[in-house]
C-alpha positions as protocol buffer text, in pm:
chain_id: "A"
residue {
  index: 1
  type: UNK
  ca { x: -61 y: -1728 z: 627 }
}
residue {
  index: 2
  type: UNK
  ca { x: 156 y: -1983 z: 391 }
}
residue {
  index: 3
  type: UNK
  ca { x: 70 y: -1740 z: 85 }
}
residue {
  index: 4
  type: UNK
  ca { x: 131 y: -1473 z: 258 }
}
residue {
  index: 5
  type: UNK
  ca { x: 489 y: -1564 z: 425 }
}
residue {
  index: 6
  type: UNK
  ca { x: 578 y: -1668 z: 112 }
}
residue {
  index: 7
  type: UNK
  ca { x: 526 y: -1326 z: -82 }
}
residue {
  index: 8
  type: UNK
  ca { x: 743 y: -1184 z: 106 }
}
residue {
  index: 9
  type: UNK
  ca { x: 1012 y: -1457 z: 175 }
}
residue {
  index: 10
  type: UNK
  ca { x: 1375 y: -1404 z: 9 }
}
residue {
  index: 11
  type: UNK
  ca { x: 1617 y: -1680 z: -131 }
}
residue {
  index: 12
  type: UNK
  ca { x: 1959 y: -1609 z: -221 }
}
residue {
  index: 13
  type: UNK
  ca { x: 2045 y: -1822 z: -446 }
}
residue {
  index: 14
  type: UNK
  ca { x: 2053 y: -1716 z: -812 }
}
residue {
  index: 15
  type: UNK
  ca { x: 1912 y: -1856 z: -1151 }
}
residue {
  index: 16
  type: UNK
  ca { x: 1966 y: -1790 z: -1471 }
}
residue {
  index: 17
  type: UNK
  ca { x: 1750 y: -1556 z: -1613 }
}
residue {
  index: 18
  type: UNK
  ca { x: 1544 y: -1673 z: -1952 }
}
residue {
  index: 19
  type: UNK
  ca { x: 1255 y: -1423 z: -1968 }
}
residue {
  index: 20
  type: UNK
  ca { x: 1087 y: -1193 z: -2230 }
}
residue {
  index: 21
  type: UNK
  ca { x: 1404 y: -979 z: -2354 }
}
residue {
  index: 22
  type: UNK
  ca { x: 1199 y: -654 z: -2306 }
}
residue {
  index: 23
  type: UNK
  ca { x: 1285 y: -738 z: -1898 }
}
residue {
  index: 24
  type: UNK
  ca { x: 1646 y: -780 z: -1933 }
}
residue {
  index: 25
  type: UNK
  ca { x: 1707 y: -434 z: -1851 }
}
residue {
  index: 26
  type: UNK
  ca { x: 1491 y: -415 z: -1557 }
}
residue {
  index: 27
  type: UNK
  ca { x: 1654 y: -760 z: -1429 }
}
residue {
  index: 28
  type: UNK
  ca { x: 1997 y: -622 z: -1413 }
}
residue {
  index: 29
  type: UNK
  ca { x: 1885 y: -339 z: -1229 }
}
residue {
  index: 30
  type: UNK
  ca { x: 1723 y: -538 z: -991 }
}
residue {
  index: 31
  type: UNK
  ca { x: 2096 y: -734 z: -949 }
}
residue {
  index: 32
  type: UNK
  ca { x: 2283 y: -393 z: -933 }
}
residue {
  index: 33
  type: UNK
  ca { x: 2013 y: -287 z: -639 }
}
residue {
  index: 34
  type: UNK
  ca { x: 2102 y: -659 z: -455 }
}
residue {
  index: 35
  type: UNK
  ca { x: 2444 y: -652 z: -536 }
}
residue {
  index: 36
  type: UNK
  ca { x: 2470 y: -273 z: -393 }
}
residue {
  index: 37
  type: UNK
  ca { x: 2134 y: -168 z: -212 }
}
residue {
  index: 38
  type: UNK
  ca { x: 2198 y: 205 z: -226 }
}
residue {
  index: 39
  type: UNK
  ca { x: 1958 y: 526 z: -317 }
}
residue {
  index: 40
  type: UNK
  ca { x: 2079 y: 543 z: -664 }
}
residue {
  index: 41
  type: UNK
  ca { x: 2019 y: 182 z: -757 }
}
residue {
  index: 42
  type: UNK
  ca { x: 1665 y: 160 z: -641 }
}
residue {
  index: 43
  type: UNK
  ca { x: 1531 y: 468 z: -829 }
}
residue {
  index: 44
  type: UNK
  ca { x: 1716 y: 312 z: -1153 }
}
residue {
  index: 45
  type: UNK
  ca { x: 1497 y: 16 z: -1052 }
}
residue {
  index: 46
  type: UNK
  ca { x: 1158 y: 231 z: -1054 }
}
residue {
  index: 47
  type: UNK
  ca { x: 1229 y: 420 z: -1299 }
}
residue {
  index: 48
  type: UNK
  ca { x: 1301 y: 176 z: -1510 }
}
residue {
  index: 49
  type: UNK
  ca { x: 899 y: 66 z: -1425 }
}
residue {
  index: 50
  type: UNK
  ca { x: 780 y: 347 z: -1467 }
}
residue {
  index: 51
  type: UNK
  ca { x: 932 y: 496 z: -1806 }
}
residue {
  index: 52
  type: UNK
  ca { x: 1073 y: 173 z: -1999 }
}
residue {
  index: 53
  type: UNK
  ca { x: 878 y: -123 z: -2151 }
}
residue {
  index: 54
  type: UNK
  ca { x: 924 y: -393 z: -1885 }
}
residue {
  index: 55
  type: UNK
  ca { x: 639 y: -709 z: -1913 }
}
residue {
  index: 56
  type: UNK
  ca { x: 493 y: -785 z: -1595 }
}
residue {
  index: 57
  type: UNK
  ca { x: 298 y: -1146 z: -1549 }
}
residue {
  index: 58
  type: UNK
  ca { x: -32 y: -1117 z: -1329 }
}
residue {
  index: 59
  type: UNK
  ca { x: -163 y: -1428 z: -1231 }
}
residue {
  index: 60
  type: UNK
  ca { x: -543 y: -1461 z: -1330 }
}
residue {
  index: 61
  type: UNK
  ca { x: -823 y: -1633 z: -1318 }
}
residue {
  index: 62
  type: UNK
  ca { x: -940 y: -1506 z: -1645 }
}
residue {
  index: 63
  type: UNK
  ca { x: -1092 y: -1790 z: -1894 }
}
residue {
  index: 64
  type: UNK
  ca { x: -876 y: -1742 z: -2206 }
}
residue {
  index: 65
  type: UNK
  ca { x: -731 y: -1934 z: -2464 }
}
residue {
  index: 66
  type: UNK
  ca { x: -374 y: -1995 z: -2410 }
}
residue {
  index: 67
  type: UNK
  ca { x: -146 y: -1874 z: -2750 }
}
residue {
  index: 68
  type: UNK
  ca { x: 134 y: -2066 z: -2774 }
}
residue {
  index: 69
  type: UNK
  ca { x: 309 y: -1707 z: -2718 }
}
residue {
  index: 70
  type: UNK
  ca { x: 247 y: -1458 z: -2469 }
}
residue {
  index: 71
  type: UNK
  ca { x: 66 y: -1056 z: -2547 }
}
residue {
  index: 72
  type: UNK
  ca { x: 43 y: -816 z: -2403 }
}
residue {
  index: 73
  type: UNK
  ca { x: -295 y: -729 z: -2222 }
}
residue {
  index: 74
  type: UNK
  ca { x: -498 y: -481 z: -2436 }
}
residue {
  index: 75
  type: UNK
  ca { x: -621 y: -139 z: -2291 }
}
residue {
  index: 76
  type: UNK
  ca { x: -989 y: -173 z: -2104 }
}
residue {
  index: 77
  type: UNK
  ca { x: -913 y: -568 z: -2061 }
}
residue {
  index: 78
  type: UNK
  ca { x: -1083 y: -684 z: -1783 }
}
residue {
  index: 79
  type: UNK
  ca { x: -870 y: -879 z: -1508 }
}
residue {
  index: 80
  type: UNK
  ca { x: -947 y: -1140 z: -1272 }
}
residue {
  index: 81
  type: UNK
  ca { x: -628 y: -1134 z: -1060 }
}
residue {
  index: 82
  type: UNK
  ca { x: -555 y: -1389 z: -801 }
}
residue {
  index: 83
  type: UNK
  ca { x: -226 y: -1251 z: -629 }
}
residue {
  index: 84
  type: UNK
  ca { x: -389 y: -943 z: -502 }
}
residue {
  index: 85
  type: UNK
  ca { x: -327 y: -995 z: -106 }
}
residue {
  index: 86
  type: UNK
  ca { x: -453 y: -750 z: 204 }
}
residue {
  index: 87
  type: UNK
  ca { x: -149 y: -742 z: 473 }
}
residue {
  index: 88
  type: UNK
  ca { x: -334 y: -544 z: 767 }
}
residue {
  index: 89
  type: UNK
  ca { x: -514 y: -332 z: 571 }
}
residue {
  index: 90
  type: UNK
  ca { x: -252 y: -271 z: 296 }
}
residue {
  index: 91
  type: UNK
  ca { x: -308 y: -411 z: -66 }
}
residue {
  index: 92
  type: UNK
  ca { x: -53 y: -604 z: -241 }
}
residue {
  index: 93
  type: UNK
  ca { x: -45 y: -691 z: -541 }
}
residue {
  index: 94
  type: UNK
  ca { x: 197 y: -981 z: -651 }
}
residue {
  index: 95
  type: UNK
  ca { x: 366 y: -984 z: -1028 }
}
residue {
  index: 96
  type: UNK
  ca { x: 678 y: -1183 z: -1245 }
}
residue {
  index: 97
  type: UNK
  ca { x: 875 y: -1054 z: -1479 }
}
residue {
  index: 98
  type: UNK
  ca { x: 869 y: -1448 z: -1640 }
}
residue {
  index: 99
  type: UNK
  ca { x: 679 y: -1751 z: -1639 }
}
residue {
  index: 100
  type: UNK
  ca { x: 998 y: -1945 z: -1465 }
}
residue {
  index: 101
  type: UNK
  ca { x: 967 y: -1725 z: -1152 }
}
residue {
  index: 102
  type: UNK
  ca { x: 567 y: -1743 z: -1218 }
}
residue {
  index: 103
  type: UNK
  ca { x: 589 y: -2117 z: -1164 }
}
residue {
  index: 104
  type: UNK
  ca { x: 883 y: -2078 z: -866 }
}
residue {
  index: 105
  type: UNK
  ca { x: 576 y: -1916 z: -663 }
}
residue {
  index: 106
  type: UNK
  ca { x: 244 y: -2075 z: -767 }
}
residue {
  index: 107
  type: UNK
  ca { x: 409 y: -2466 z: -786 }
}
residue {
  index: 108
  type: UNK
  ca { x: 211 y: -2546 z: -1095 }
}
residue {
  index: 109
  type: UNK
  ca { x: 112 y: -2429 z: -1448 }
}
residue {
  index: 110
  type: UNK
  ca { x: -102 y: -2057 z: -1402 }
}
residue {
  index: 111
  type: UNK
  ca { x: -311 y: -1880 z: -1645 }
}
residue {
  index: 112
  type: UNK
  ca { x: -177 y: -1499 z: -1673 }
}
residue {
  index: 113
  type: UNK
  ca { x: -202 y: -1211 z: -1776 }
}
residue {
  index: 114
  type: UNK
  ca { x: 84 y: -950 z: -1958 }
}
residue {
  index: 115
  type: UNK
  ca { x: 84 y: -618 z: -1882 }
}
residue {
  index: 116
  type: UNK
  ca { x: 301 y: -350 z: -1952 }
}
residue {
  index: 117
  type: UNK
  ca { x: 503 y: -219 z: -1609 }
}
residue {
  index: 118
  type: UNK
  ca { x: 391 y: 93 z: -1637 }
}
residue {
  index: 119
  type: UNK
  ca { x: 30 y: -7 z: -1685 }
}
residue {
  index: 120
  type: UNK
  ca { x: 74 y: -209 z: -1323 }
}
residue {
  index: 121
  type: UNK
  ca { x: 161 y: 53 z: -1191 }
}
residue {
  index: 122
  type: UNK
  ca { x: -122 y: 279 z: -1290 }
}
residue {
  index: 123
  type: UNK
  ca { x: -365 y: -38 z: -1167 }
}
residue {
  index: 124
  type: UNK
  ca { x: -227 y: -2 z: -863 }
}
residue {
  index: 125
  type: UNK
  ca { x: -281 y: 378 z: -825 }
}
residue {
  index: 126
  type: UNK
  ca { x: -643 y: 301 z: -943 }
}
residue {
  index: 127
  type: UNK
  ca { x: -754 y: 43 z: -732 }
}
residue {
  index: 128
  type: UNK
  ca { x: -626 y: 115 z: -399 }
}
residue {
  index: 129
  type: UNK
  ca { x: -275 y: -132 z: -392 }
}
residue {
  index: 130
  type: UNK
  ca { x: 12 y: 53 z: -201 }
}
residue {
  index: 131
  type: UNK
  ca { x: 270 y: -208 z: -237 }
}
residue {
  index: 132
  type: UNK
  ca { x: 395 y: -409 z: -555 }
}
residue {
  index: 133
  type: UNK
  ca { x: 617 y: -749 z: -532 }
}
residue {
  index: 134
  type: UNK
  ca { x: 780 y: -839 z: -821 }
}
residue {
  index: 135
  type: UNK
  ca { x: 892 y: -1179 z: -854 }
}
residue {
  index: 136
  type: UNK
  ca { x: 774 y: -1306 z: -477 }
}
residue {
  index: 137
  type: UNK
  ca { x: 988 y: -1558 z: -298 }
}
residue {
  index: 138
  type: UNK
  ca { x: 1269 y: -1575 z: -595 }
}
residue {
  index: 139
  type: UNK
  ca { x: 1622 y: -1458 z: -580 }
}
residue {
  index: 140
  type: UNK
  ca { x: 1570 y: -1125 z: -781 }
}
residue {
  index: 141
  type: UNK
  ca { x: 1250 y: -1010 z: -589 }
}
residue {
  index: 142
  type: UNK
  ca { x: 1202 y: -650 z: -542 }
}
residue {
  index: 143
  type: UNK
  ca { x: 934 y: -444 z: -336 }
}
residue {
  index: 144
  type: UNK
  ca { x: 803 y: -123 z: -455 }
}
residue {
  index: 145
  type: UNK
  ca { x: 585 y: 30 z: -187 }
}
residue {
  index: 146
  type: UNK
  ca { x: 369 y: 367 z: -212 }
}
residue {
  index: 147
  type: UNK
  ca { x: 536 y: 655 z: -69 }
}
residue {
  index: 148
  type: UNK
  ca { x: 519 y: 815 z: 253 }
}
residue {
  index: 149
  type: UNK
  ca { x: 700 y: 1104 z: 253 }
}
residue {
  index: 150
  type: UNK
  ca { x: 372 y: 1351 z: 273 }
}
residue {
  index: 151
  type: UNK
  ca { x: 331 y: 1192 z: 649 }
}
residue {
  index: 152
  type: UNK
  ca { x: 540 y: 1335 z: 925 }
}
residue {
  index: 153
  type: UNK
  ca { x: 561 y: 1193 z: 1295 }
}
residue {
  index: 154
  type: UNK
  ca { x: 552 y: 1418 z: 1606 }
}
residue {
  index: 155
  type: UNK
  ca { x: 661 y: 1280 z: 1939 }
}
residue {
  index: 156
  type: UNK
  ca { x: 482 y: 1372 z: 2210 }
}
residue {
  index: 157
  type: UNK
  ca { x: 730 y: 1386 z: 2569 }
}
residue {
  index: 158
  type: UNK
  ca { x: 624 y: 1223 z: 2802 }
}
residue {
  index: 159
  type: UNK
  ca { x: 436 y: 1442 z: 3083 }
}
residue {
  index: 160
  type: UNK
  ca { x: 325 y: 1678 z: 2851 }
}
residue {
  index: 161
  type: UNK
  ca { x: -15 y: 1830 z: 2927 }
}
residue {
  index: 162
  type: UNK
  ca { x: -235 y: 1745 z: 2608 }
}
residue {
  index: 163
  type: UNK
  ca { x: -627 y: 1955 z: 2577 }
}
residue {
  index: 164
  type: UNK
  ca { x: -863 y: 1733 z: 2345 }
}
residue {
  index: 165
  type: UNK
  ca { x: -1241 y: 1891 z: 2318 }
}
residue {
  index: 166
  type: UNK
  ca { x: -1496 y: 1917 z: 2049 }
}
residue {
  index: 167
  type: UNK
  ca { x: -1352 y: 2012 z: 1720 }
}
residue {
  index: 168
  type: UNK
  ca { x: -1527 y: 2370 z: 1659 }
}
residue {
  index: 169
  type: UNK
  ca { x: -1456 y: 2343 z: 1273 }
}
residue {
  index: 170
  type: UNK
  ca { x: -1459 y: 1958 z: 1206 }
}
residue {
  index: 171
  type: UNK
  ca { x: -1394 y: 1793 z: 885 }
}
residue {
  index: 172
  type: UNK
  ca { x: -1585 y: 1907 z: 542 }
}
residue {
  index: 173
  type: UNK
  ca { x: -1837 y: 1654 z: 503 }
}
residue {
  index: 174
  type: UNK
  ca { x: -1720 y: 1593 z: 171 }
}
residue {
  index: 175
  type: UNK
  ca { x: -1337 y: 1492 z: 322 }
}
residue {
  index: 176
  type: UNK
  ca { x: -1505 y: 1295 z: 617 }
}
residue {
  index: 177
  type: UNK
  ca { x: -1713 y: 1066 z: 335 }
}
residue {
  index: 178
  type: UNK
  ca { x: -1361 y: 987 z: 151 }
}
residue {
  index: 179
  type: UNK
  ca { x: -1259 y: 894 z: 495 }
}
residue {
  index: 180
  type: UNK
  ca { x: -1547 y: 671 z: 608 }
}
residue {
  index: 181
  type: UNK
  ca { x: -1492 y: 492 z: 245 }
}
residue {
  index: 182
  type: UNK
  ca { x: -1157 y: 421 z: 290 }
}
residue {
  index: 183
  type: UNK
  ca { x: -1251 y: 265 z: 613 }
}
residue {
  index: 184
  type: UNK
  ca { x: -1518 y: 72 z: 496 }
}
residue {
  index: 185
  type: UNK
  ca { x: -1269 y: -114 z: 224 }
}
residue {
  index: 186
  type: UNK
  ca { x: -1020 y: -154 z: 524 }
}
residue {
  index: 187
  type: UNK
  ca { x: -1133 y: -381 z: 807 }
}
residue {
  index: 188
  type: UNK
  ca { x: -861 y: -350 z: 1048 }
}
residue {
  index: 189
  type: UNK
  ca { x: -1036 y: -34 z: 1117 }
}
residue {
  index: 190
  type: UNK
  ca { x: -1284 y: -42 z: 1395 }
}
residue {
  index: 191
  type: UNK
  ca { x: -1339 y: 319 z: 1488 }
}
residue {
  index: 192
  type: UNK
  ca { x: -1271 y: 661 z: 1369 }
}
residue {
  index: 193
  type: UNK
  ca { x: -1313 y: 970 z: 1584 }
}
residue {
  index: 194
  type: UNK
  ca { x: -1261 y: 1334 z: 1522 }
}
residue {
  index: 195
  type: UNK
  ca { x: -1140 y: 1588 z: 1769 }
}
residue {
  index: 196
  type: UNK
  ca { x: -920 y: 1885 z: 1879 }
}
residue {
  index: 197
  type: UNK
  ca { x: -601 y: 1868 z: 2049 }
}
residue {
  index: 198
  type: UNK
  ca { x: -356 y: 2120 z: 2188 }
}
residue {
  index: 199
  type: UNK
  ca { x: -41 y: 2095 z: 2341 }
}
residue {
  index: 200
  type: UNK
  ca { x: 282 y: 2336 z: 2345 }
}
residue {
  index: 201
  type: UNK
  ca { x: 90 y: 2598 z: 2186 }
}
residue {
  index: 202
  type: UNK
  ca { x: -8 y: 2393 z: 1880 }
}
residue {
  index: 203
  type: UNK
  ca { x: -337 y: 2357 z: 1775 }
}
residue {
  index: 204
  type: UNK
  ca { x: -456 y: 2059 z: 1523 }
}
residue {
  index: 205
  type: UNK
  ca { x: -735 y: 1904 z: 1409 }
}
residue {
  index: 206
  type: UNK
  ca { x: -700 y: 1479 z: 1490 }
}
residue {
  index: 207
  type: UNK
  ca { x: -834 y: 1194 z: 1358 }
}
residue {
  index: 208
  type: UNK
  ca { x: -801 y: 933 z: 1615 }
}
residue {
  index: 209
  type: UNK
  ca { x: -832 y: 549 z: 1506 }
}
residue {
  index: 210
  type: UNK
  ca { x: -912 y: 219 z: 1665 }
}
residue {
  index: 211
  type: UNK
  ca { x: -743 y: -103 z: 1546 }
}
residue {
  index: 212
  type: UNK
  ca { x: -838 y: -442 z: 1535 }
}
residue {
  index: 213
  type: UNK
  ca { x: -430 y: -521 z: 1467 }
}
residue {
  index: 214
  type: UNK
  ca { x: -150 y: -285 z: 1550 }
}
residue {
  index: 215
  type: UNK
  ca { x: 129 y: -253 z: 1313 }
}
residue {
  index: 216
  type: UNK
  ca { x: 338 y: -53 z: 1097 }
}
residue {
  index: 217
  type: UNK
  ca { x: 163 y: -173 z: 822 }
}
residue {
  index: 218
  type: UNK
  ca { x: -118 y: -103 z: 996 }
}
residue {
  index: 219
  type: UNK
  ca { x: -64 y: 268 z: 1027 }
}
residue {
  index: 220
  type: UNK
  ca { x: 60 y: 284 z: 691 }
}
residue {
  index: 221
  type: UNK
  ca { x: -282 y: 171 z: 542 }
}
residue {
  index: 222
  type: UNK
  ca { x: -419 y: 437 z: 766 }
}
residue {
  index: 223
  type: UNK
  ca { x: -202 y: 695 z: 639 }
}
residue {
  index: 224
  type: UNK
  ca { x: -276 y: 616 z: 281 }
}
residue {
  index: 225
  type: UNK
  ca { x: -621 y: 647 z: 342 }
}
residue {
  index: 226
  type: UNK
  ca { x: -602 y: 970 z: 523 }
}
residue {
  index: 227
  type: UNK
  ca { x: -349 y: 1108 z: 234 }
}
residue {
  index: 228
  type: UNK
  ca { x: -601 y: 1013 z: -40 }
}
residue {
  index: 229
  type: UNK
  ca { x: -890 y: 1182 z: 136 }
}
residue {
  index: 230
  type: UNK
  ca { x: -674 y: 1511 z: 149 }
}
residue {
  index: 231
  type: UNK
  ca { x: -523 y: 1561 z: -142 }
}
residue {
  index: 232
  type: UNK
  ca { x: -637 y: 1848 z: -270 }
}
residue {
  index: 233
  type: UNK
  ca { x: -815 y: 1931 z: -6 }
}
residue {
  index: 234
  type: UNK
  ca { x: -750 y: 2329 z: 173 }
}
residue {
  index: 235
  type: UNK
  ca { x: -799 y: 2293 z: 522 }
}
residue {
  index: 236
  type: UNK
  ca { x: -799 y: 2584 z: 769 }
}
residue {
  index: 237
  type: UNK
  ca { x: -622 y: 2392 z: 1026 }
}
residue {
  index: 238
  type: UNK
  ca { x: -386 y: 2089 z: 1024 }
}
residue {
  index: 239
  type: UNK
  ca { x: -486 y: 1717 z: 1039 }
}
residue {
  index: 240
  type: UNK
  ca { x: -329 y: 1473 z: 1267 }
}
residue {
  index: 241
  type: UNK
  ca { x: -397 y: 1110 z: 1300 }
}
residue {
  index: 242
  type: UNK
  ca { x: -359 y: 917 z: 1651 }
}
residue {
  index: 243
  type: UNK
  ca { x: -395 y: 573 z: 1711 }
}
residue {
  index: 244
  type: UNK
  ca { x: -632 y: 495 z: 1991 }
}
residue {
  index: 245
  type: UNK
  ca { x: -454 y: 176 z: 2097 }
}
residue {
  index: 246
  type: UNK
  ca { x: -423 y: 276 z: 2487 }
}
residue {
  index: 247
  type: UNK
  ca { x: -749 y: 192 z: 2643 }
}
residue {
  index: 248
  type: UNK
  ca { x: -703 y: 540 z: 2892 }
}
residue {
  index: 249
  type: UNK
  ca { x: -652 y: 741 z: 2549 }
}
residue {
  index: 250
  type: UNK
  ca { x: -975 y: 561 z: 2372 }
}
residue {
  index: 251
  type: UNK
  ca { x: -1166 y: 591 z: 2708 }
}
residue {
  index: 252
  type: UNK
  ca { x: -1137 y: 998 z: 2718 }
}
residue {
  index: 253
  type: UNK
  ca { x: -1193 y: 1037 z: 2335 }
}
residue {
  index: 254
  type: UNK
  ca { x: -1515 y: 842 z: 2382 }
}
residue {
  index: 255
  type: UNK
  ca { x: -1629 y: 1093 z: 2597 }
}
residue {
  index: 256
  type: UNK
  ca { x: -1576 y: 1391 z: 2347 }
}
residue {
  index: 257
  type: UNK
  ca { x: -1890 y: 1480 z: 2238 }
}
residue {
  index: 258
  type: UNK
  ca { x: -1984 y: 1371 z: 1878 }
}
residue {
  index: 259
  type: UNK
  ca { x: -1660 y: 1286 z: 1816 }
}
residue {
  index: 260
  type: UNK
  ca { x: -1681 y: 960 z: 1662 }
}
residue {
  index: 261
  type: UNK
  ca { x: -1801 y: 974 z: 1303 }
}
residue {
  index: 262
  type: UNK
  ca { x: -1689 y: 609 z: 1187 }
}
residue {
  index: 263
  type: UNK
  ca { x: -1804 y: 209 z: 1389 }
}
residue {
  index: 264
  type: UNK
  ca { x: -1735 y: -90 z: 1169 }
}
């Protein structure tokens, strides 16, 4: 867990900065975000990312000659990256905007890899990586994490009568396979059921999942999944997911009749 605690760890004190020019811009919105953590200052941070010319270091385990200066990775290069982390089920992926804070993390000399910022980013829509830290245990580290605003919570009162049953019109085979996949690659996923709920008049379709760990990042992975295996997707009735953490709640859903579509 060292690596790990340290990816996300935060120091405040503050360094110079003496990296490629082409991040200047990005580091000073980075300081503006720090100095005043507001709305406006974040998205100058991301956009930034994703429309100006930032370099972003990957550590790699790619066997290259070193140059005595630094390029830019060339389109279809193929990458051996070795800060690409799983955080209960989530994938991180860990970059630098200069060999200094490169070095700050690693604690010795690290082959890399230079890549445009807006070419990380579109690795990380690729291959599955929800959450990007830039410059990992330094003082100008910054977080950009895959949105969530396509998932909304519903709160369920407590003594409300809930109906689950057999889902009459279950999940298009096609959507359930982009599910099962996404569960495969995770394994903090044990089970995945489908079923039909009702309660206050509201009908939905739910995908119920068993955890090996709880937590909100967790859920988030789950959600992720779930959101990629829907896009796109016109469904006749809405999809929930519920985590089937309370043994009463995981007891009853087992009992559903072909419910569960998904076992590690």
């Amino acid at each position: 867990m060292g690596i790990l605690n340290s990816l996300f760890k935060k120091e405040d004190n503050k360094e110079p900065y003496e990296g490629p020019p082409e991040n200047r811009a990005l580091i000073n919105y980075i300081a503006d975000w720090y100095k005043t953590p507001n709305d406006e200052n974040y998205k100058k941070t991301v956009l930034e990312l994703m429309e100006g010319r930032p370099v972003l270091l990957l550590p790699s385990a790619n066997k290259v000659d070193i140059p005595d200066q630094w390029q830019v990775a060339k389109e279809d290069t193929t990458l051996n990256l070795t800060s690409i982390f799983t955080v209960d089920g989530v994938k991180v992926l860990g970059a630098f905007t200069d060999e200094a804070a490169l070095l700050n993390w690693t604690g010795k000399s690290t082959v890399y890899t230079a890549m445009h910022s807006n070419d990380v980013l579109l690795l990380c829509e690729k291959n599955g990586i929800s959450r990007l830290v830039i410059n990992s245990n330094a003082y100008n580290m910054f977080i950009l994490q895959r949105s969530r605003d396509e998932v909304q919570t519903h709160h369920i009162p407590a003594g409300t009568t809930v109906r689950i049953g057999t889902a009459e019109r279950p999940l298009p085979k096609r959507v359930l396979e982009k599910i099962i996949t996404g569960f495969k690659a995770n394994t903090n996923v044990n089970e995945g059921y489908q079923y039909l709920t009702s309660f206050a008049d509201q009908y939905s379709l739910v995908v119920g999942v068993v955890l090996a760990a709880d937590s909100q990042d967790a859920r988030a992975a789950v959600s992720f999944i779930l959101q990629d295996a829907l896009r796109g997707e016109d469904l006749e009735q809405p999809v929930d997911a519920f985590f089937l953490q309370d043994a009463e709640w995981l007891r009853t859903v087992r009992q559903i009749p072909g419910s569960k579509f998904y076992t590690k």
